[in-house]
C-alpha cells in the first residue's frame, strides 16, 4: 500500500460525503475517483477503495444515529449536576461553556452574570472539570434567520450539542471538583498560561502571544483581525502546521544539544506533541499537524515505507474516523486542503535549487489557490494580495515574533530585569505591523468578492484550479496556466452581477428595518435603512470584547454572499438607531453612490455623525421629500412623503412608492397615524400590492383608514423576535386580517425574499412559514 494511501483517504472522503451530502458533487467526486483508479491502478486498489468508502459511510451513518438528544422538547431542569467539559469563557457579563449532563449529553451553557462580585467569584472558582448543581431551562439553538448566515443550530449539532442550557443562577457553593481528567487539567493549565500572558505582557503583545502560544484568539482586536483577513494571512494568528513544525524542530535541536539520544528525543516528542495539541486549544489544524508529526517520527523510527502523501492520507483518515462531522469544520477543510496541495505539488514547484523568495511565492500561490473554493464558500471572498502579504508577514512571524513570544513567556516566570524592556520593544513592533497590515488591507481591489457559489459554480472553480496545477506541472507559463481560472471567475462574476433576476430582501436585523432592492441586469442596488442597536450604558465589567454589531455580523456577510460591493442609493428614512445605526459600518466597507435622507434629519446627533462620515468618504448626501424620484428599465421609484422640511421624528420618515417586479410597493419607515392621515389627504387613493408596515407594526401606525386607502394584498412586518416593545401589536394584526391582507413577519419567518423578473416573481422566507398564510 506504500504510495497508495491517498486513494483510501479519498475513499473516506467520498464515503462521508455519500452519507451526509448525497447530491451532484458527491456523485461527481465518486465517479471521477473510480475512473482514475480503473484507468491507472490495479483491481486490488479498487477493492480497497470500496472497502474504505463503505467503512467511512457506515461510520458516518453511525454518527447520525448516535448524535441524538436525551431530551425531546424544551424543558426546565431542577437541581441538575452539570460538569464543565472545558474551561469556561467569561467575556464581560456573559459566561459560555460546554457542560455535560449526568446522561453524558453535552449542552452549550450560556449565563448572563448579574453582578461584578459574582463574576469575580466565577472567575476564581470555575474550571474545566468543575461540577455545579443548577436550575435552568433548555432552549432551542437559533437557526440562521438570514440567507447564507451562520447557522448556530447546525454548528452545535455537528458537535453533538442539541440544546442551549440557561441557568437561573450559578452559585459556587454548589460547585465542586469532579475529579479532573488529564484533558481538563491541561485545559486549566492553558487558561492559567493565558492569564499569565494577560497579566505580564503589554496589552497589544499579550493578544498576539495568547494566539501564538495557546491558540486563544479572542483577545485579538477586531480591527487587526479584519486587516489580516483582508491580507489573506489571518492563518498566522492561529497555531498551524508551520508553528508545530518550528516547535518540533526547536525541541529536537535542544534535546540533541543537551545530549539526549535520538530514541529518547522521539519518545519525548511522541508524548509532548499530544499534550501541546490540548494546550494550544485542540483546533483541527494543530491536531492535523501533530498527527502528521507523530507519523513522520514513527516512520523514521521504525523505517516504515510511508511517503509524505501517505502520512497526510493516514492523518486525514484517523481524524475523520474519530469524528466524521469534522469534515464540516472550516479549520479542518482549510488545513487539509492547503496541506494536500503543498504535498502533491512539492515535487514540481518547491525545488531546492530555486531561490528562497521564489519558493515562498510558490508556496503562497499554492496556498491561495487551494483555499480559494473554501474561502469563497464560507466567507464569499478571498485576498488578491495574499502572495505579497505572505512574503512580508510569514518571515516576520516565523523568524521574529513566534520565537520571541515563546522566549518571553518562558522568562516571564523568572522575572528577569530586562523583560519589561524587551516586551515593550516587541509590543511596539507589533503595533507597527498592525499599521502596515491595516494600510495594506485597505488598498483598493485587495479582495475579490465571489458571493456564495452554487454547486455548479464550485465545480467550475475547482476545475479551473486543477487545470492550473496540471498545466503548471508541464512547465507552461503561469499566466497561461491561470487563464482558465480567470475566465471561470470572470464569467461567474458577470453572471452574478448581470443576472436577469432581481430581488427584494427584508433582512432580519432584529428590532429594526433594513431592506435590500437589487434590480435585474445590475440596473440598481438600493438599501432602505440599515438596522442598528440601541446602546445603553453599561459598567466596564459588563463590556464584551467583540459585541454583536448588525452591520458587521449581519448585513455585510449577507451582502457579500449576494456579491454586492456597491449600493447605488442608501435611503435612511429617519434618524432612529434601529434604522440607521449600522450605516457607518456599511460606509466603511462598501462603495456608496449617494445617501438620501429626510429633510433636516441631520439635526439629530446620530444622523449628523453619519452625514459627517459620508463627507469624509466623499459620498454625496441629498435631502429629499415628496416628489423626488427616479426611473429605469426595471422600475420606478418616487417618494410620496414627507411634504415639508421640518423634521419631527417618525412622522417625517421617508416613504417610498415603487413599481418593479410586477408589483407596486410602499416602504413606510416608521410612519405613524399622523403621517398616514397626511398621505390619505394628499393622494386619496394609492393602489399598493406590498406594504412594508410602518413602525414595526406598532399600534401607533397602520390605521384602518390608511390600510383601506392603499388596500395592499401583502403586508411585511419587520420586527425583532420576542422584542421588548410587543411589536407587532395585536390591534394592527386584526386590522390587516380584517382587510384580508396576507401578512408575513421577520420575527416569525426570518428574512423575507421576493425574487423577480420583469414579468413577476415569488416570495419565500428563510424560516418555515405557515402555508395557510404564506404569500
XYZ file of C-alpha atoms in Angstrom:
775
model
C 0.000 0.000 0.000
C 3.021 2.292 0.020
C 2.186 5.375 -2.013
C -1.476 4.315 -2.366
C -2.950 5.516 0.924
C -4.183 8.641 -0.822
C -6.861 6.533 -2.529
C -8.021 5.275 0.851
C -8.215 8.885 2.080
C -10.303 9.736 -0.980
C -12.466 6.705 -0.193
C -13.021 8.056 3.332
C -13.940 11.432 1.883
C -16.449 10.013 -0.595
C -17.962 7.634 1.974
C -18.648 10.527 4.342
C -19.977 12.713 1.527
C -22.377 9.999 0.375
C -23.697 9.704 3.918
C -24.018 13.397 4.775
C -24.356 15.130 1.390
C -25.861 12.888 -1.279
C -26.020 15.303 -4.233
C -24.305 16.227 -7.501
C -20.859 16.910 -6.049
C -20.834 13.635 -4.086
C -21.690 11.579 -7.172
C -19.206 13.526 -9.307
C -16.337 13.017 -6.839
C -17.125 9.307 -6.575
C -17.251 8.895 -10.358
C -14.006 10.762 -11.042
C -12.040 8.768 -8.446
C -13.361 5.410 -9.675
C -12.487 6.318 -13.285
C -8.995 7.351 -12.180
C -8.412 4.095 -10.272
C -9.759 1.876 -13.079
C -7.631 3.718 -15.638
C -4.335 3.838 -13.727
C -4.386 1.464 -10.751
C -4.831 -2.240 -10.006
C -8.050 -4.076 -9.256
C -6.816 -4.584 -5.676
C -6.731 -0.802 -5.122
C -10.312 -0.573 -6.416
C -11.430 -3.229 -3.921
C -9.656 -1.436 -1.070
C -11.218 1.855 -2.210
C -14.759 0.450 -1.993
C -13.970 -1.196 1.366
C -12.738 2.051 2.925
C -15.599 4.020 1.373
C -18.089 1.619 2.982
C -16.243 1.780 6.306
C -16.485 5.547 6.496
C -20.023 5.564 5.085
C -21.196 3.325 7.932
C -19.108 5.300 10.451
C -20.967 8.425 9.306
C -24.323 6.676 9.461
C -23.500 5.509 12.984
C -22.680 9.113 13.899
C -26.076 10.255 12.642
C -27.837 7.551 14.646
C -25.957 8.213 17.898
C -25.920 12.010 17.747
C -29.368 12.393 19.282
C -30.648 14.150 22.377
C -31.965 12.573 25.549
C -34.472 15.465 25.715
C -37.230 15.780 23.109
C -38.555 19.272 23.794
C -37.642 22.449 25.706
C -37.796 21.837 29.417
C -36.965 23.230 32.839
C -34.365 21.246 34.734
C -34.208 21.263 38.522
C -31.065 20.545 40.564
C -29.222 19.070 37.596
C -25.486 18.417 38.010
C -23.565 19.785 35.031
C -19.834 19.247 34.599
C -17.822 21.831 32.700
C -16.201 19.916 29.846
C -13.910 22.861 29.093
C -12.587 25.944 30.824
C -15.489 28.434 30.808
C -15.179 31.558 28.679
C -16.148 34.677 30.592
C -16.465 37.767 28.400
C -17.973 40.831 30.031
C -21.177 39.710 31.725
C -21.521 36.502 29.686
C -20.341 33.032 30.680
C -20.162 30.398 27.957
C -19.032 26.772 28.194
C -19.768 23.243 27.068
C -21.241 21.326 30.008
C -22.133 17.637 30.329
C -25.277 16.296 31.984
C -25.492 13.114 34.131
C -26.781 11.369 30.971
C -23.475 12.322 29.275
C -25.238 14.765 26.961
C -23.427 17.963 26.044
C -25.143 21.351 26.464
C -23.990 24.793 25.409
C -24.276 26.642 28.716
C -24.958 30.379 28.408
C -25.290 32.510 31.519
C -25.738 36.265 31.911
C -23.813 37.250 35.045
C -25.856 39.707 37.143
C -23.152 41.340 39.319
C -19.459 42.142 39.251
C -18.897 40.299 42.516
C -20.435 37.125 41.135
C -18.262 37.434 38.033
C -15.118 37.641 40.173
C -16.244 34.597 42.147
C -16.948 32.581 38.993
C -13.563 33.520 37.523
C -11.846 32.281 40.697
C -13.771 29.040 41.165
C -14.873 27.606 37.834
C -12.505 25.313 35.949
C -12.677 22.530 33.403
C -13.925 19.509 35.350
C -15.929 21.563 37.856
C -19.402 20.142 38.537
C -22.215 22.506 39.576
C -25.764 21.813 40.726
C -28.023 24.321 38.965
C -31.608 25.032 37.959
C -32.301 26.251 34.459
C -34.051 25.726 31.174
C -33.259 24.081 27.854
C -33.925 26.235 24.774
C -33.607 25.517 21.076
C -30.429 26.864 19.448
C -31.193 29.603 16.944
C -31.173 28.631 13.273
C -29.982 31.183 10.737
C -32.607 33.867 10.174
C -30.971 35.285 7.044
C -29.936 33.509 3.868
C -26.339 32.196 3.952
C -25.934 33.399 7.548
C -24.104 31.396 10.199
C -26.354 28.540 11.323
C -25.716 28.236 15.045
C -28.157 25.342 15.439
C -26.352 23.316 12.756
C -22.950 24.268 14.156
C -23.863 22.904 17.589
C -25.441 19.741 16.239
C -22.214 18.926 14.400
C -20.563 18.974 17.825
C -23.333 16.684 19.160
C -24.872 19.580 21.104
C -28.645 19.844 20.722
C -29.622 22.305 23.440
C -28.635 25.608 24.972
C -28.881 25.494 28.763
C -29.642 28.793 30.508
C -29.111 28.615 34.292
C -31.235 30.775 36.520
C -28.115 31.308 38.653
C -24.757 29.689 39.345
C -23.653 29.520 42.957
C -20.061 28.465 43.529
C -21.214 26.972 46.846
C -22.980 24.331 44.759
C -19.881 23.598 42.699
C -17.109 21.113 43.332
C -14.303 19.347 41.518
C -15.470 16.187 39.798
C -12.017 14.586 39.701
C -10.496 16.240 36.696
C -9.264 14.213 33.758
C -5.914 14.739 32.069
C -7.617 16.746 29.317
C -9.357 19.001 31.847
C -6.075 19.503 33.718
C -4.340 20.553 30.511
C -7.187 22.916 29.635
C -6.886 24.541 33.057
C -3.118 24.890 32.562
C -3.834 26.525 29.219
C -6.171 29.027 30.842
C -3.554 29.718 33.528
C -0.939 30.343 30.835
C -3.248 32.801 29.066
C -3.799 34.615 32.383
C -0.038 34.856 32.934
C 0.369 36.420 29.498
C -2.512 38.810 30.117
C -1.000 39.943 33.427
C 2.687 40.123 32.450
C 2.714 41.229 28.796
C 1.801 44.640 27.363
C -1.826 44.634 26.181
C -1.228 44.507 22.418
C 1.585 41.967 22.627
C -0.482 39.859 25.047
C -3.219 39.368 22.458
C -0.689 38.041 19.931
C 1.199 35.917 22.446
C -2.045 34.264 23.609
C -2.909 33.447 19.999
C 0.539 32.163 19.010
C 1.298 30.133 22.146
C -2.110 28.878 23.263
C -4.329 29.418 20.224
C -6.513 31.906 22.127
C -7.577 34.472 19.510
C -10.388 36.184 21.407
C -8.044 38.969 22.574
C -7.041 39.978 19.024
C -8.696 43.310 18.254
C -11.492 43.457 15.721
C -9.500 45.885 13.550
C -6.365 43.714 13.476
C -8.341 40.563 12.726
C -10.102 42.329 9.853
C -6.830 43.658 8.412
C -5.160 40.248 8.441
C -8.228 38.705 6.788
C -8.055 41.342 4.065
C -4.416 40.389 3.515
C -5.120 36.665 3.470
C -2.654 35.990 6.291
C -5.057 35.547 9.202
C -3.790 31.951 9.483
C -0.640 33.395 11.053
C -2.720 34.371 14.101
C -3.664 30.736 14.663
C -1.465 27.808 15.585
C -0.901 25.789 12.428
C 1.363 23.163 10.927
C 4.054 25.800 10.479
C 4.038 26.539 14.213
C 4.102 22.861 15.132
C 6.957 22.255 12.679
C 9.001 25.045 14.244
C 8.291 23.712 17.741
C 9.239 20.139 16.771
C 12.452 21.351 15.134
C 13.368 23.520 18.114
C 12.686 20.787 20.693
C 14.615 18.241 18.601
C 17.629 20.562 18.296
C 17.616 21.481 22.004
C 17.313 17.837 23.092
C 20.174 16.716 20.845
C 22.242 19.709 22.023
C 21.544 18.633 25.624
C 22.993 15.206 24.873
C 19.811 13.135 24.580
C 19.756 10.174 22.216
C 17.536 10.232 19.150
C 15.349 7.477 20.585
C 14.810 9.498 23.775
C 14.004 12.561 21.702
C 11.488 10.533 19.688
C 9.617 9.329 22.789
C 9.777 12.818 24.303
C 8.113 14.320 21.234
C 5.738 11.365 20.968
C 4.248 12.223 24.371
C 4.712 16.019 24.336
C 3.017 16.695 20.996
C -0.469 15.461 22.035
C -0.102 17.449 25.248
C 0.683 20.584 23.244
C -2.305 19.909 20.960
C -4.587 20.238 24.012
C -2.653 23.182 25.492
C -2.973 25.062 22.203
C -6.755 24.713 22.038
C -7.143 21.452 20.131
C -8.107 23.085 16.838
C -8.108 20.848 13.728
C -5.012 22.460 12.093
C -2.990 21.761 15.248
C -4.249 18.201 15.619
C -3.574 17.554 11.931
C -0.018 18.833 12.290
C 0.543 16.824 15.500
C -0.754 13.579 13.956
C 1.428 14.096 10.884
C 4.474 14.907 13.038
C 3.994 11.734 15.110
C 3.537 9.632 11.958
C 6.672 11.123 10.387
C 8.679 10.473 13.550
C 7.289 6.911 13.714
C 8.087 6.253 10.053
C 11.667 7.392 10.613
C 11.970 5.490 13.881
C 10.749 2.145 12.530
C 11.654 2.704 8.844
C 8.069 2.400 7.688
C 7.562 2.617 3.904
C 5.404 5.734 4.090
C 5.720 8.756 1.838
C 4.698 12.244 2.934
C 1.469 11.829 0.957
C 0.806 8.517 2.745
C 1.300 10.191 6.103
C -1.031 13.006 5.103
C -3.659 10.462 3.995
C -3.390 8.406 7.198
C -3.767 11.514 9.368
C -6.842 12.501 7.320
C -8.467 9.103 7.902
C -7.583 8.938 11.593
C -9.093 12.364 12.099
C -12.383 11.509 10.361
C -12.693 8.042 11.855
C -12.700 9.742 15.265
C -15.477 12.149 14.177
C -16.765 12.209 10.558
C -18.571 15.508 11.233
C -15.215 17.267 11.443
C -15.361 17.367 7.664
C -17.638 20.417 8.089
C -15.144 22.306 10.292
C -13.705 25.256 8.345
C -10.308 24.903 10.031
C -10.244 21.210 9.103
C -11.138 21.968 5.491
C -8.542 24.715 5.075
C -5.777 22.832 6.872
C -6.139 19.628 4.868
C -6.824 21.343 1.541
C -3.712 23.513 1.748
C -1.559 20.685 3.160
C -2.706 18.302 0.431
C -1.965 20.844 -2.301
C 1.507 21.579 -0.907
C 2.252 17.858 -0.530
C 1.305 16.827 -4.069
C 2.873 19.955 -5.588
C 6.200 19.799 -3.777
C 7.887 17.690 -6.462
C 7.020 20.198 -9.178
C 7.018 23.643 -7.568
C 9.246 23.519 -4.470
C 12.720 22.743 -5.820
C 15.706 23.166 -3.548
C 17.611 24.814 -6.419
C 15.032 27.583 -6.692
C 15.686 30.850 -4.840
C 14.048 31.014 -1.413
C 11.876 34.007 -2.408
C 10.572 32.161 -5.459
C 9.834 29.160 -3.235
C 7.863 31.371 -0.863
C 5.922 32.790 -3.815
C 5.119 29.264 -4.989
C 4.009 28.205 -1.508
C 1.799 31.292 -1.187
C 0.322 30.751 -4.650
C -0.460 27.085 -3.934
C -1.982 28.007 -0.561
C -4.120 30.757 -2.084
C -5.472 28.587 -4.905
C -6.159 25.548 -2.719
C -8.017 27.624 -0.134
C -9.925 29.728 -2.685
C -13.015 27.453 -3.027
C -13.336 27.059 0.758
C -12.966 30.779 1.447
C -15.452 31.576 -1.314
C -17.991 29.108 0.041
C -17.778 30.220 3.676
C -16.698 33.881 3.510
C -17.652 34.846 -0.076
C -14.297 36.487 -0.858
C -10.568 35.896 -0.983
C -7.482 38.103 -0.881
C -5.766 39.089 -4.121
C -2.668 40.336 -2.340
C -2.103 37.330 -0.086
C 1.019 36.252 -2.028
C 2.761 39.578 -1.425
C 1.458 39.715 2.164
C 2.833 36.242 2.915
C 6.253 37.282 1.623
C 6.259 40.067 4.207
C 4.454 38.610 7.214
C 5.465 34.927 7.195
C 9.173 35.687 7.796
C 8.227 38.269 10.433
C 6.084 35.771 12.327
C 8.289 32.697 11.955
C 11.700 34.333 12.461
C 10.890 37.143 14.889
C 7.501 37.130 16.578
C 6.873 33.424 17.212
C 10.270 32.616 18.798
C 10.226 35.906 20.706
C 6.843 35.356 22.390
C 7.765 31.791 23.371
C 11.051 33.033 24.861
C 9.351 35.932 26.654
C 6.709 33.612 28.077
C 9.437 31.305 29.416
C 11.410 34.109 31.084
C 8.264 35.793 32.454
C 8.365 33.214 35.277
C 11.970 34.131 36.133
C 11.303 37.890 36.489
C 14.493 38.956 34.698
C 15.038 42.741 34.833
C 15.179 43.213 31.054
C 11.798 41.514 30.495
C 9.783 44.755 30.528
C 12.179 46.453 28.109
C 12.157 43.598 25.598
C 8.387 43.172 25.896
C 7.911 46.899 25.334
C 10.082 46.866 22.218
C 8.247 43.840 20.828
C 4.916 45.481 21.660
C 5.970 48.466 19.559
C 6.938 46.153 16.695
C 3.512 44.505 16.861
C 1.816 47.915 16.817
C 3.814 48.818 13.712
C 2.961 45.512 11.992
C -0.737 46.167 12.628
C -0.453 49.591 10.988
C 1.250 48.027 7.972
C -1.452 45.345 7.796
C -4.207 47.944 8.090
C -2.714 50.133 5.350
C -2.174 47.170 3.020
C -5.569 45.647 3.748
C -7.386 48.905 2.964
C -5.861 49.101 -0.513
C -8.493 49.132 -3.281
C -9.112 45.818 -5.032
C -7.266 43.869 -2.336
C -10.207 41.448 -2.116
C -12.077 39.537 -4.806
C -15.743 39.202 -3.938
C -17.182 35.888 -5.126
C -20.549 35.755 -3.414
C -21.950 32.384 -2.362
C -21.074 29.965 -5.185
C -23.636 27.390 -6.274
C -22.670 23.718 -6.549
C -22.176 24.087 -10.318
C -20.061 27.218 -9.842
C -17.897 25.387 -7.283
C -17.303 22.582 -9.791
C -16.089 25.061 -12.409
C -13.919 26.971 -9.907
C -12.269 23.781 -8.628
C -11.857 22.650 -12.241
C -10.079 25.892 -13.114
C -7.707 25.431 -10.166
C -6.938 21.815 -11.141
C -6.223 22.895 -14.721
C -3.756 25.462 -13.362
C -1.829 22.800 -11.429
C -1.838 20.346 -14.352
C -0.564 22.948 -16.816
C 1.979 24.307 -14.343
C 3.327 20.793 -13.852
C 4.090 20.783 -17.587
C 6.177 23.958 -17.176
C 3.694 26.186 -19.012
C 3.892 29.913 -18.263
C 1.958 30.799 -15.061
C -0.262 33.356 -16.796
C -1.351 30.798 -19.383
C -1.997 28.293 -16.598
C -4.161 30.817 -14.736
C -6.164 31.795 -17.823
C -8.886 29.085 -17.425
C -9.441 30.019 -13.769
C -9.514 33.738 -14.639
C -12.090 33.048 -17.346
C -14.206 30.973 -14.944
C -14.147 33.670 -12.248
C -14.851 36.421 -14.812
C -17.781 34.537 -16.323
C -19.112 33.663 -12.884
C -18.837 37.285 -11.689
C -20.571 38.595 -14.813
C -23.411 36.076 -14.454
C -23.908 37.157 -10.837
C -23.666 40.880 -11.498
C -25.833 40.957 -14.629
C -28.336 38.330 -13.596
C -31.798 38.678 -15.224
C -33.302 38.165 -11.766
C -33.882 40.899 -9.237
C -34.584 40.535 -5.551
C -36.131 42.355 -2.629
C -34.977 41.188 0.787
C -36.437 42.302 4.087
C -33.338 41.448 6.098
C -33.879 40.169 9.628
C -31.860 42.678 11.646
C -33.737 42.065 14.871
C -35.751 45.032 16.092
C -35.200 47.355 13.157
C -35.550 47.830 9.418
C -33.220 47.001 6.547
C -34.483 46.326 3.037
C -32.349 45.436 0.016
C -33.630 46.064 -3.514
C -31.467 44.574 -6.262
C -32.755 45.163 -9.793
C -32.120 42.814 -12.735
C -29.111 43.331 -15.029
C -27.358 45.464 -12.387
C -29.707 48.384 -13.052
C -29.671 49.423 -9.427
C -28.865 48.288 -5.893
C -30.732 50.211 -3.205
C -30.906 49.756 0.548
C -33.623 51.251 2.721
C -32.267 51.617 6.272
C -29.589 49.512 7.912
C -30.931 48.390 11.250
C -28.852 49.000 14.345
C -28.760 48.573 18.092
C -29.912 50.826 20.823
C -26.831 51.313 23.010
C -27.405 51.525 26.731
C -24.558 52.486 29.079
C -23.068 49.508 30.925
C -20.419 49.148 33.587
C -16.887 48.387 32.466
C -17.030 44.834 33.849
C -20.062 44.101 31.627
C -18.422 45.173 28.367
C -17.652 42.403 25.897
C -14.534 42.330 23.796
C -16.374 41.961 20.497
C -20.044 42.839 20.983
C -22.571 41.996 18.292
C -22.924 44.581 15.536
C -25.709 44.472 12.978
C -23.567 45.869 10.181
C -20.510 43.685 10.725
C -22.266 40.486 11.800
C -25.478 40.507 9.752
C -25.594 42.968 6.861
C -22.057 42.785 5.489
C -21.893 38.956 5.373
C -25.329 38.898 3.756
C -24.397 41.496 1.133
C -21.127 39.727 0.392
C -22.976 36.448 -0.075
C -25.031 38.253 -2.744
C -21.820 39.592 -4.333
C -22.799 43.161 -3.540
C -19.904 45.552 -3.005
C -21.710 48.744 -4.050
C -25.001 50.323 -3.007
C -26.186 52.905 -5.519
C -28.633 54.583 -3.149
C -28.662 54.222 0.621
C -32.018 55.536 1.840
C -32.084 56.466 5.527
C -35.752 57.049 6.318
C -35.241 58.857 9.630
C -32.762 59.215 12.467
C -33.703 56.366 14.843
C -30.887 53.965 15.791
C -32.853 50.863 14.782
C -33.000 52.220 11.229
C -29.599 53.853 10.702
C -27.361 52.515 13.490
C -25.322 50.273 11.160
C -24.890 52.835 8.375
C -21.374 53.747 9.478
C -20.251 50.118 9.168
C -21.591 49.935 5.607
C -19.954 53.225 4.661
C -16.616 51.906 5.918
C -16.793 48.651 3.923
C -18.849 49.303 0.781
C -18.949 51.774 -2.072
C -21.991 54.017 -1.660
C -23.256 56.020 -4.637
C -25.350 58.501 -2.647
C -27.232 58.734 0.631
C -30.816 60.032 0.695
C -32.153 61.434 3.967
C -35.287 63.162 5.216
C -35.030 66.989 5.294
C -33.172 68.275 8.352
C -32.942 64.829 9.943
C -29.214 65.579 10.194
C -30.059 67.808 13.137
C -30.197 64.651 15.235
C -26.762 63.538 16.552
C -26.731 60.026 15.062
C -27.711 61.192 11.582
C -25.209 64.064 11.866
C -22.423 61.562 12.580
C -23.400 59.533 9.506
C -23.519 62.626 7.300
C -20.070 63.701 8.517
C -18.734 60.191 7.900
C -20.181 60.280 4.389
C -18.486 63.621 3.706
C -15.160 62.119 4.831
C -15.635 59.315 2.282
C -16.759 61.837 -0.375
C -20.228 60.311 -0.605
C -22.983 62.644 -1.788
C -25.768 63.205 0.776
C -29.084 64.511 -0.517
C -32.157 65.696 1.401
C -35.300 64.520 -0.399
C -39.043 64.635 0.110
C -42.308 64.001 -1.728
C -41.903 64.422 -5.481
C -38.301 63.261 -5.750
C -37.759 60.048 -7.669
C -36.041 58.132 -10.464
C -36.814 55.528 -13.096
C -35.001 52.911 -15.166
C -35.920 49.941 -17.352
C -36.628 47.773 -14.321
C -38.872 50.062 -12.323
C -39.914 53.463 -10.999
C -39.266 54.911 -7.539
C -40.860 58.047 -6.046
C -41.067 59.470 -2.547
C -44.610 60.325 -1.521
C -43.757 61.693 1.941
C -42.783 63.957 3.806
C -44.140 67.180 2.333
C -42.269 69.814 4.370
C -38.713 70.483 5.561
C -39.399 70.330 9.295
C -38.078 67.194 10.950
C -40.103 65.886 13.898
C -39.210 62.181 14.078
C -41.152 59.121 12.989
C -43.818 61.126 11.163
C -41.155 62.616 8.907
C -39.901 59.244 7.705
C -39.153 58.989 4.008
C -41.944 56.969 2.374
C -41.015 55.366 -0.942
C -43.566 54.259 -3.527
C -42.103 51.942 -6.147
C -43.173 49.738 -9.031
C -40.982 46.803 -10.102
C -41.161 43.042 -10.458
C -44.808 43.247 -11.475
C -45.869 44.683 -8.089
C -46.494 48.082 -6.547
C -44.650 48.648 -3.252
C -44.893 51.118 -0.362
C -41.975 51.376 2.109
C -43.106 53.479 5.073
C -40.194 53.619 7.555
C -41.687 54.450 10.975
C -44.612 56.467 9.598
C -47.330 56.854 12.235
C -51.031 57.671 12.098
C -50.499 61.434 11.771
C -48.314 60.990 8.711
C -50.672 58.362 7.317
C -53.533 60.873 7.528
C -51.475 63.411 5.551
C -50.827 60.783 2.868
C -54.569 59.990 2.721
C -55.407 63.687 2.367
C -52.794 64.250 -0.355
C -53.343 61.194 -2.554
C -56.847 59.979 -1.892
C -56.118 56.509 -3.266
C -52.892 54.519 -3.696
C -53.090 51.056 -5.182
C -50.426 49.024 -3.376
C -49.613 45.325 -3.717
C -46.998 45.087 -0.933
C -46.882 47.291 2.156
C -43.891 47.487 4.456
C -45.898 48.077 7.633
C -44.902 51.261 9.451
C -43.044 51.304 12.763
C -42.677 47.508 13.030
C -46.420 47.017 13.498
C -46.780 49.469 16.381
C -50.361 50.364 17.332
C -49.411 53.980 16.557
C -49.229 53.077 12.841
C -51.258 51.224 10.202
C -54.600 52.827 10.964
C -57.657 51.222 9.424
C -58.384 54.175 7.074
C -54.816 54.054 5.782
C -54.925 50.299 5.126
C -58.285 50.714 3.381
C -56.914 53.551 1.261
C -53.897 51.589 -0.058
C -55.658 48.151 0.045
C -52.475 46.048 -0.031
C -52.519 42.367 -0.906
C -49.417 41.599 1.183
C -48.012 43.219 4.320
C -44.458 42.752 5.573
C -43.633 43.497 9.209
C -40.001 43.879 10.252
C -39.737 43.231 13.984
C -37.325 41.520 16.338
C -38.082 38.085 17.734
C -39.500 38.434 21.274
C -38.845 42.189 21.203
C -39.413 44.242 24.335
C -41.961 46.547 22.639
C -44.546 43.875 21.826
C -44.333 44.577 18.086
C -46.376 43.863 16.069
C -49.393 44.895 18.111
C -52.489 42.669 18.114
C -54.647 45.640 17.036
C -52.583 46.112 13.869
C -52.724 42.402 13.062
C -56.509 42.463 13.482
C -56.823 45.413 11.089
C -54.692 43.665 8.462
C -56.611 40.427 8.871
C -59.918 42.285 8.665
C -58.866 43.781 5.331
C -57.790 40.329 4.042
C -54.138 41.327 3.846
C -51.734 38.382 3.857
C -49.103 39.187 6.473
C -45.569 37.895 6.875
C -43.203 38.860 9.701
C -39.434 38.698 10.175
C -39.841 37.810 13.860
C -41.660 34.620 12.830
C -40.146 33.791 9.437
C -36.716 35.397 9.381
C -35.693 37.300 6.261
C -38.361 37.648 3.566
C -37.357 37.432 -0.110
C -39.120 38.346 -3.323
C -37.228 37.095 -6.402
C -38.482 38.534 -9.675
C -38.101 39.293 -13.356
C -39.946 41.939 -15.364
C -42.929 39.563 -15.547
C -43.322 38.913 -11.835
C -41.827 36.882 -9.044
C -42.271 34.710 -5.973
C -41.997 35.195 -2.230
C -40.084 32.953 0.118
C -38.972 33.097 3.740
C -35.792 31.797 5.345
C -37.626 30.032 8.169
C -40.631 27.756 7.581
C -43.810 29.727 7.161
C -47.437 28.807 7.811
C -48.654 27.785 4.351
C -52.162 28.903 5.147
C -50.950 32.498 5.421
C -47.986 32.285 3.062
C -47.870 34.686 0.108
